[in-house]
Amino acid sequence: MKRVSLLISLLLFVSLSFGQVTTKVESFNHCGPYTVNTPYFTDSLGVKGKAFDEKNLMDALSFSIERSTPFSEKLIPADENEKTLNLFSFYINNLNFIKAKLKVKTSAEYKAFVDGKPVTPEMKLEPKQHRIDIKTLSKKGATDSLSVSLSSDKEIETTLSPKHGFSMDEVLYGKNVTSARISPDGKYIIVGYSDTDQTGRSLVSTQMREVKSNRLILEKNGINWLSNGNEFYYESNRGGVRRLYKASAEDLTPVLICENIPKGRITISPDESYLILTDSEEGPKEDPNVFQIVYPDDRQPGWRNRSFITKYDIKTGVNQRIAFGTDNFSLIDISHDSKKLLLGSYHNRIQKRPSRGIDVFLLDLNTNTIDTLIKDEGFVDALFFSPDDKQLLVAGSPEAFGKIGENLEEGQTANIYDKQLFIFDIATKGVRCLTKDFNPSVDGVVWSVRDNQIYAQVTESEYSNLYRFSPDGKKIVKLPTSAEVVSNWYLPKNGQYLSYTGLGASSPKKSYIMDLKALKDYMWEDCTQQRYKDVVMNECIPYTFTNRLGDKIEGRFYLPNGFDPNKQYPLIVNYYGGCSPTTRSLESRYPHQYYASLGYVVYVVQPSGAVGFGQKFSARHVETWGQYVADDIIEGVKNFCKDHPYVNSAKIGCIGASYGGFMTMYLQTVTDIFACAVSHAGISNIASYWGEGYWGYSYGHVASGESYPWNNPEMYTRQSPLFNADKIHTPLLLLHGTADTNVPHIESIQMFTALKMLGREVAFVEVKGENHWILDYPKRIKWSNTIMAWFQKYLKDDPSWWDELYPNKYLE
C-alpha cells in the first residue's frame, strides 16, 4: 500500500509540474539609468522611530515608458560613483483569466508591480493587458544582472507594445463628451463632459468654447443658450436668493434678468418677458407601515405627487398658477410670439390601452381663454409649435389620432414604441401623418424657424441617424452624419448649424458640427484620442440573411484580433432588449468589441419586433412574446455558422437583458444549439411580471396588445419560459439586481428554483441594491466578470475564473 501511495504521489507531482508553463521574459522597455543619492541625515531615526530604508530610493522614479528604449542585455546599466535606479517594463496580454507567479533574479534591490500595484506571490490576472514594472536599485560600481520569468498553468504572451484590445477599462473609465449645444449664431458651443476615475467617481463639467479656435470662454455648469445670437443664461442661489442672469459669449458681462424667483424648473419665454415654473406638490400621505394602494402605480415612490405650473412675470414679479386639479399638469411648448402656451394634463385610465392619457390645451395669454385641442389621447408623446404657431408637430405611435399613421398587415397590432410624426392643424383640428411609409422610428424632433424644415433623430436599423422633412411630407433627406450612432443632438430653432455627439461600432464618442446649408459636417472634438491611442479595434462586418418569411434580417459580427480563418472560435450571440435594435455603440453595457478582444467571434442579430425597420416588422413584437424573435435568432445563428466555418458550432453562447433576458430563457426552451446562456434581469413568467413590475402592465400594452391573463391565458403560459422549464438543458446563468423595479428579481428566482428542482445546470447571481441596470462601479465590474467567466467556463472549457469568483461552497 505504501508503494502504491508513493507512486500515486509521484504521478500527481509530475502531473502538476507538467501543468505549469514557464515563460522567460527576454526583453524589456527600459528607463534609466538614473543616479540617486541618500538624503542628508539629521538623525538616525525618522518620526516613526525607524531607520531609513534605501529601498525607498526607488520611489523617486514614477512609472513611465514614454522615454523608454528596448532593453535585452543581461547586465543592468550602472554608475561607478553613484547608486543607480532603473525601470524595466513589459506587458502581458491574456485572453483568459490566469494565475501567474513572477520570478525575479537580480543582485540589485528591486520592487515589482503589476498595473501599478505591488506584485503578490500569486497574481490573479483578469483577461486584458497588464503592465509589469520592475524597479532596480544598484549600489555604487555594482555589476548586477536581471532575469525575469513567469509561471502559470497557461501560456503567457509578453510584449513590449502597449497596443491592446478593447477592454472594460475603455467602457468604464476616462473622459467622455456627454453633450454639445451650438449657439444660434454658430460661433460658440457649450460642451458637457464626464470624467470617471478608477474608483467610479465621475467629475462632471460644462465648458463654453469658441467654435473656430476651440478657445475656452467659460467653464460653468448649468449654462444654456437663449433663443438668438450667442446670449446664454444661468441661475445663481447666492445668499439663498434665487436669481437668473444672462450674458453674451463675447464679453460675459452678467445682466440680471430677475431675482427672488419661486421654486420650480425654469422655462424662459422667447420674448424673455416671463418664466414658466414647473413644480410639484406632495399628495396625500398615509401610515407608511400599513397603507392602501389606490392604483397600481401607487407602489412607486412619489406617484401621489402632482406637477403644476405657474407663470412668473419678470417685470412685476407676479407669479400665478396656470391650472388647478388632481391630474399632473405641465408645459408642453411656448409659441414663438410668446402669446400662447401649449399645456398638457396627464391622467391615468386603467381601463384603456395604454393606461396613461393626455388632454392638450391651448392657452391664449392675451384673452386668458383655453381651447381643448386633444382629448384623452394615449398614443401621443411630444408636441411642438410650428414656426408660424398655426400648427403642431406631434410625435406619437401609429395608433394615434384614430390609427391614421398605421401601415400594417391584416391582423397586426402596431408597436407603441414605433414612433411616427403628425401635423396637427390648430384651427381645424385636422391631422395628417408625415411618416406612415417611412421605416425608421422617430426619436426626437425640431421644427426650424430658419428654414421651416423639420429635423429628426431616428432609429434606422442598427443606426441612429438624422433626417430633414418638408412639412408637406413630400421631401425627406437623410443628413450626412459622420457617426453611426447619433447619441445627442442640438439644433437652435434659428440656427444654421447643428451640433451632435456620436459614436460607432469601432469608434468612441466624439462631438460634431454640421452646416445645414451645405449639408456637411466635421468632427469638432475628440476628447478620447489619448485614451484610445493604444487600443486595437476588432473588425466589424455586416451580416444579413433572408428568413423563412422573406424578411431581410440585418446584423453584424466582430472578429478577434489576430483572426485566423483556419482556427475554430467560440461564438457569442447578442440580441435586443425591449423593442430597440442593438445599435452600433462601442461603449455599451454589453460591449461587443470587448467580447471579441477575448478571442470570441461575436454575432449581433436584429430579429423581428425591433423598431427602425418599418411598422410591419416591429408589430411582430406584439402578442407573440418571443415566437418571431426566437425563430429569427435560431435561423440566423445556423446560417451564420454555415457561412463561417471557423465558428465552433459546439461552442455557442447567447446573452440578453430585460426582454433580451426573457429571450435568453425562452430560446433554451425551443433549441439546443447553445452551449451556455446568460440572462440579465430577464422575465421568466409573463403573468407575474405583468402584475408585479412597476411598468409590467404598461409594457404589456406594448408587447401583449389587448391580450391579458384573463382573455389569453394560453399566451401567458405557453410563452413563459417558467412554464417550459423542463425543456431547458443549456447551462444558464441568471443575473439580477435585488432592487429591480422594472423586472423584479423574483423572475430569476422562479426560474432558478425550477431548474434546481429539475437538476439542470444553472447559476444565480444577485447584485444587492441594484436596479434594472448595474450602476455601482465595483458591483458592475464583478457583474461583467461574472458574465465573461461563465463564457470562459463553457465556451473555452476553462472554469478557473468562475471558480475564483464563486468557489464551491459544498452546500448541496
mmCIF file of N, CA and C in Angstrom, residues 523-591:
data_model
loop_
_atom_site.group_PDB
_atom_site.id
_atom_site.type_symbol
_atom_site.label_atom_id
_atom_site.label_comp_id
_atom_site.label_asym_id
_atom_site.label_seq_id
_atom_site.Cartn_x
_atom_site.Cartn_y
_atom_site.Cartn_z
ATOM 1 N N MET A 523 -15.819 66.694 -37.597
ATOM 2 C CA MET A 523 -15.579 66.383 -36.196
ATOM 3 C C MET A 523 -15.012 67.620 -35.515
ATOM 4 N N TRP A 524 -15.664 68.047 -34.449
ATOM 5 C CA TRP A 524 -15.196 69.246 -33.753
ATOM 6 C C TRP A 524 -14.212 68.899 -32.641
ATOM 7 N N GLU A 525 -14.470 67.799 -31.908
ATOM 8 C CA GLU A 525 -13.571 67.439 -30.802
ATOM 9 C C GLU A 525 -13.605 65.941 -30.552
ATOM 10 N N ASP A 526 -12.431 65.410 -30.257
ATOM 11 C CA ASP A 526 -12.295 64.016 -29.830
ATOM 12 C C ASP A 526 -11.505 64.005 -28.533
ATOM 13 N N CYS A 527 -12.233 63.961 -27.412
ATOM 14 C CA CYS A 527 -11.548 64.000 -26.110
ATOM 15 C C CYS A 527 -11.066 62.613 -25.677
ATOM 16 N N THR A 528 -11.294 61.591 -26.512
ATOM 17 C CA THR A 528 -10.863 60.226 -26.175
ATOM 18 C C THR A 528 -9.600 59.822 -26.924
ATOM 19 N N GLN A 529 -9.036 60.733 -27.712
ATOM 20 C CA GLN A 529 -7.922 60.373 -28.586
ATOM 21 C C GLN A 529 -6.745 59.783 -27.812
ATOM 22 N N GLN A 530 -6.359 60.414 -26.726
ATOM 23 C CA GLN A 530 -5.233 59.935 -25.934
ATOM 24 C C GLN A 530 -5.562 58.592 -25.282
ATOM 25 N N ARG A 531 -6.781 58.472 -24.788
ATOM 26 C CA ARG A 531 -7.176 57.242 -24.094
ATOM 27 C C ARG A 531 -7.216 56.039 -25.037
ATOM 28 N N TYR A 532 -7.569 56.275 -26.291
ATOM 29 C CA TYR A 532 -7.730 55.182 -27.238
ATOM 30 C C TYR A 532 -6.524 54.982 -28.162
ATOM 31 N N LYS A 533 -5.427 55.710 -27.949
ATOM 32 C CA LYS A 533 -4.328 55.676 -28.902
ATOM 33 C C LYS A 533 -3.682 54.294 -29.008
ATOM 34 N N ASP A 534 -3.758 53.490 -27.962
ATOM 35 C CA ASP A 534 -3.144 52.162 -27.999
ATOM 36 C C ASP A 534 -4.173 51.030 -28.126
ATOM 37 N N VAL A 535 -5.447 51.387 -28.327
ATOM 38 C CA VAL A 535 -6.494 50.367 -28.430
ATOM 39 C C VAL A 535 -6.604 49.887 -29.878
ATOM 40 N N VAL A 536 -6.535 48.586 -30.056
ATOM 41 C CA VAL A 536 -6.670 47.973 -31.383
ATOM 42 C C VAL A 536 -8.094 47.430 -31.507
ATOM 43 N N MET A 537 -8.860 47.988 -32.432
ATOM 44 C CA MET A 537 -10.250 47.575 -32.596
ATOM 45 C C MET A 537 -10.351 46.287 -33.424
ATOM 46 N N ASN A 538 -11.363 45.509 -33.104
ATOM 47 C CA ASN A 538 -11.638 44.302 -33.858
ATOM 48 C C ASN A 538 -12.452 44.646 -35.107
ATOM 49 N N GLU A 539 -12.293 43.844 -36.145
ATOM 50 C CA GLU A 539 -13.016 44.080 -37.384
ATOM 51 C C GLU A 539 -14.506 43.805 -37.183
ATOM 52 N N CYS A 540 -15.336 44.724 -37.665
ATOM 53 C CA CYS A 540 -16.793 44.596 -37.584
ATOM 54 C C CYS A 540 -17.342 44.509 -39.006
ATOM 55 N N ILE A 541 -18.124 43.457 -39.285
ATOM 56 C CA ILE A 541 -18.554 43.154 -40.655
ATOM 57 C C ILE A 541 -20.072 42.961 -40.680
ATOM 58 N N PRO A 542 -20.768 43.553 -41.655
ATOM 59 C CA PRO A 542 -22.226 43.335 -41.756
ATOM 60 C C PRO A 542 -22.547 41.870 -42.087
ATOM 61 N N TYR A 543 -23.676 41.407 -41.577
ATOM 62 C CA TYR A 543 -24.162 40.070 -41.940
ATOM 63 C C TYR A 543 -25.684 40.111 -42.031
ATOM 64 N N THR A 544 -26.211 39.772 -43.189
ATOM 65 C CA THR A 544 -27.649 39.812 -43.438
ATOM 66 C C THR A 544 -28.089 38.482 -44.042
ATOM 67 N N PHE A 545 -29.260 38.006 -43.621
ATOM 68 C CA PHE A 545 -29.834 36.812 -44.242
ATOM 69 C C PHE A 545 -31.328 37.023 -44.432
ATOM 70 N N THR A 546 -31.922 36.233 -45.284
ATOM 71 C CA THR A 546 -33.363 36.291 -45.532
ATOM 72 C C THR A 546 -34.027 35.160 -44.768
ATOM 73 N N ASN A 547 -34.987 35.502 -43.905
ATOM 74 C CA ASN A 547 -35.596 34.475 -43.065
ATOM 75 C C ASN A 547 -36.715 33.736 -43.798
ATOM 76 N N ARG A 548 -37.342 32.825 -43.118
ATOM 77 C CA ARG A 548 -38.371 31.946 -43.697
ATOM 78 C C ARG A 548 -39.570 32.725 -44.226
ATOM 79 N N LEU A 549 -39.783 33.971 -43.712
ATOM 80 C CA LEU A 549 -40.908 34.798 -44.138
ATOM 81 C C LEU A 549 -40.535 35.720 -45.299
ATOM 82 N N GLY A 550 -39.286 35.658 -45.713
ATOM 83 C CA GLY A 550 -38.835 36.537 -46.777
ATOM 84 C C GLY A 550 -38.324 37.872 -46.294
ATOM 85 N N ASP A 551 -38.214 38.069 -44.982
ATOM 86 C CA ASP A 551 -37.698 39.315 -44.424
ATOM 87 C C ASP A 551 -36.171 39.318 -44.448
ATOM 88 N N LYS A 552 -35.612 40.482 -44.690
ATOM 89 C CA LYS A 552 -34.167 40.647 -44.582
ATOM 90 C C LYS A 552 -33.842 40.921 -43.115
ATOM 91 N N ILE A 553 -33.094 40.023 -42.500
ATOM 92 C CA ILE A 553 -32.709 40.170 -41.093
ATOM 93 C C ILE A 553 -31.273 40.656 -41.054
ATOM 94 N N GLU A 554 -31.102 41.886 -40.565
ATOM 95 C CA GLU A 554 -29.785 42.502 -40.552
ATOM 96 C C GLU A 554 -29.011 42.129 -39.292
ATOM 97 N N GLY A 555 -27.738 42.402 -39.323
ATOM 98 C CA GLY A 555 -26.877 42.138 -38.180
ATOM 99 C C GLY A 555 -25.442 42.466 -38.520
ATOM 100 N N ARG A 556 -24.547 42.102 -37.639
ATOM 101 C CA ARG A 556 -23.123 42.340 -37.831
ATOM 102 C C ARG A 556 -22.361 41.345 -36.980
ATOM 103 N N PHE A 557 -21.080 41.180 -37.278
ATOM 104 C CA PHE A 557 -20.261 40.323 -36.434
ATOM 105 C C PHE A 557 -18.871 40.911 -36.294
ATOM 106 N N TYR A 558 -18.204 40.531 -35.208
ATOM 107 C CA TYR A 558 -16.880 41.022 -34.868
ATOM 108 C C TYR A 558 -15.912 39.844 -34.855
ATOM 109 N N LEU A 559 -14.735 40.053 -35.423
ATOM 110 C CA LEU A 559 -13.691 39.030 -35.437
ATOM 111 C C LEU A 559 -12.606 39.393 -34.432
ATOM 112 N N PRO A 560 -12.034 38.395 -33.753
ATOM 113 C CA PRO A 560 -10.976 38.692 -32.780
ATOM 114 C C PRO A 560 -9.730 39.237 -33.462
ATOM 115 N N ASN A 561 -8.928 39.994 -32.698
ATOM 116 C CA ASN A 561 -7.631 40.434 -33.208
ATOM 117 C C ASN A 561 -6.765 39.212 -33.508
ATOM 118 N N GLY A 562 -5.981 39.305 -34.575
ATOM 119 C CA GLY A 562 -5.150 38.172 -34.969
ATOM 120 C C GLY A 562 -5.962 37.023 -35.524
ATOM 121 N N PHE A 563 -7.136 37.341 -36.062
ATOM 122 C CA PHE A 563 -8.038 36.302 -36.558
ATOM 123 C C PHE A 563 -7.350 35.400 -37.588
ATOM 124 N N ASP A 564 -7.544 34.091 -37.431
ATOM 125 C CA ASP A 564 -7.008 33.078 -38.344
ATOM 126 C C ASP A 564 -8.170 32.227 -38.839
ATOM 127 N N PRO A 565 -8.542 32.312 -40.109
ATOM 128 C CA PRO A 565 -9.705 31.573 -40.614
ATOM 129 C C PRO A 565 -9.541 30.063 -40.551
ATOM 130 N N ASN A 566 -8.326 29.605 -40.302
ATOM 131 C CA ASN A 566 -8.099 28.159 -40.212
ATOM 132 C C ASN A 566 -8.285 27.620 -38.798
ATOM 133 N N LYS A 567 -8.525 28.524 -37.849
ATOM 134 C CA LYS A 567 -8.771 28.121 -36.469
ATOM 135 C C LYS A 567 -10.268 28.014 -36.201
ATOM 136 N N GLN A 568 -10.622 27.441 -35.057
ATOM 137 C CA GLN A 568 -12.002 27.348 -34.611
ATOM 138 C C GLN A 568 -12.197 28.305 -33.432
ATOM 139 N N TYR A 569 -13.268 29.097 -33.486
ATOM 140 C CA TYR A 569 -13.527 30.094 -32.457
ATOM 141 C C TYR A 569 -14.898 29.871 -31.823
ATOM 142 N N PRO A 570 -14.999 30.106 -30.506
ATOM 143 C CA PRO A 570 -16.330 30.120 -29.884
ATOM 144 C C PRO A 570 -17.100 31.356 -30.329
ATOM 145 N N LEU A 571 -18.430 31.285 -30.238
ATOM 146 C CA LEU A 571 -19.304 32.359 -30.724
ATOM 147 C C LEU A 571 -20.200 32.859 -29.599
ATOM 148 N N ILE A 572 -20.324 34.189 -29.464
ATOM 149 C CA ILE A 572 -21.284 34.811 -28.551
ATOM 150 C C ILE A 572 -22.336 35.528 -29.394
ATOM 151 N N VAL A 573 -23.619 35.279 -29.098
ATOM 152 C CA VAL A 573 -24.737 35.863 -29.835
ATOM 153 C C VAL A 573 -25.472 36.845 -28.924
ATOM 154 N N ASN A 574 -25.728 38.040 -29.427
ATOM 155 C CA ASN A 574 -26.429 39.077 -28.664
ATOM 156 C C ASN A 574 -27.591 39.623 -29.486
ATOM 157 N N TYR A 575 -28.685 40.029 -28.787
ATOM 158 C CA TYR A 575 -29.912 40.487 -29.440
ATOM 159 C C TYR A 575 -30.557 41.550 -28.572
ATOM 160 N N TYR A 576 -31.618 42.180 -29.123
ATOM 161 C CA TYR A 576 -32.177 43.363 -28.457
ATOM 162 C C TYR A 576 -32.923 43.032 -27.160
ATOM 163 N N GLY A 577 -33.030 44.072 -26.314
ATOM 164 C CA GLY A 577 -33.918 44.048 -25.168
ATOM 165 C C GLY A 577 -34.981 45.111 -25.387
ATOM 166 N N GLY A 578 -36.214 44.889 -24.953
ATOM 167 C CA GLY A 578 -37.291 45.833 -25.269
ATOM 168 C C GLY A 578 -37.572 45.770 -26.756
ATOM 169 N N CYS A 579 -37.723 46.914 -27.414
ATOM 170 C CA CYS A 579 -38.011 46.936 -28.849
ATOM 171 C C CYS A 579 -36.950 47.663 -29.649
ATOM 172 N N SER A 580 -35.946 48.215 -28.995
ATOM 173 C CA SER A 580 -34.920 48.948 -29.729
ATOM 174 C C SER A 580 -33.863 47.993 -30.253
ATOM 175 N N PRO A 581 -33.423 48.179 -31.493
ATOM 176 C CA PRO A 581 -32.365 47.312 -32.021
ATOM 177 C C PRO A 581 -31.066 47.504 -31.246
ATOM 178 N N THR A 582 -30.183 46.549 -31.359
ATOM 179 C CA THR A 582 -28.877 46.630 -30.714
ATOM 180 C C THR A 582 -27.984 47.504 -31.585
ATOM 181 N N THR A 583 -27.870 48.783 -31.210
ATOM 182 C CA THR A 583 -27.201 49.755 -32.070
ATOM 183 C C THR A 583 -25.689 49.533 -32.106
ATOM 184 N N ARG A 584 -25.067 50.200 -33.061
ATOM 185 C CA ARG A 584 -23.628 50.079 -33.263
ATOM 186 C C ARG A 584 -22.889 51.008 -32.292
ATOM 187 N N SER A 585 -23.089 50.774 -31.012
ATOM 188 C CA SER A 585 -22.487 51.622 -29.982
ATOM 189 C C SER A 585 -21.288 50.911 -29.375
ATOM 190 N N LEU A 586 -20.156 51.593 -29.391
ATOM 191 C CA LEU A 586 -18.930 50.994 -28.873
ATOM 192 C C LEU A 586 -18.989 50.802 -27.365
ATOM 193 N N GLU A 587 -19.344 51.860 -26.643
ATOM 194 C CA GLU A 587 -19.258 51.848 -25.183
ATOM 195 C C GLU A 587 -20.615 51.496 -24.577
ATOM 196 N N SER A 588 -21.014 50.236 -24.703
ATOM 197 C CA SER A 588 -22.308 49.800 -24.204
ATOM 198 C C SER A 588 -22.123 48.905 -22.985
ATOM 199 N N ARG A 589 -23.237 48.537 -22.371
ATOM 200 C CA ARG A 589 -23.175 47.638 -21.219
ATOM 201 C C ARG A 589 -22.841 46.210 -21.629
ATOM 202 N N TYR A 590 -23.049 45.922 -22.888
ATOM 203 C CA TYR A 590 -22.702 44.607 -23.424
ATOM 204 C C TYR A 590 -21.742 44.854 -24.585
ATOM 205 N N PRO A 591 -20.461 45.159 -24.268
ATOM 206 C CA PRO A 591 -19.514 45.667 -25.267
ATOM 207 C C PRO A 591 -18.993 44.563 -26.191
#
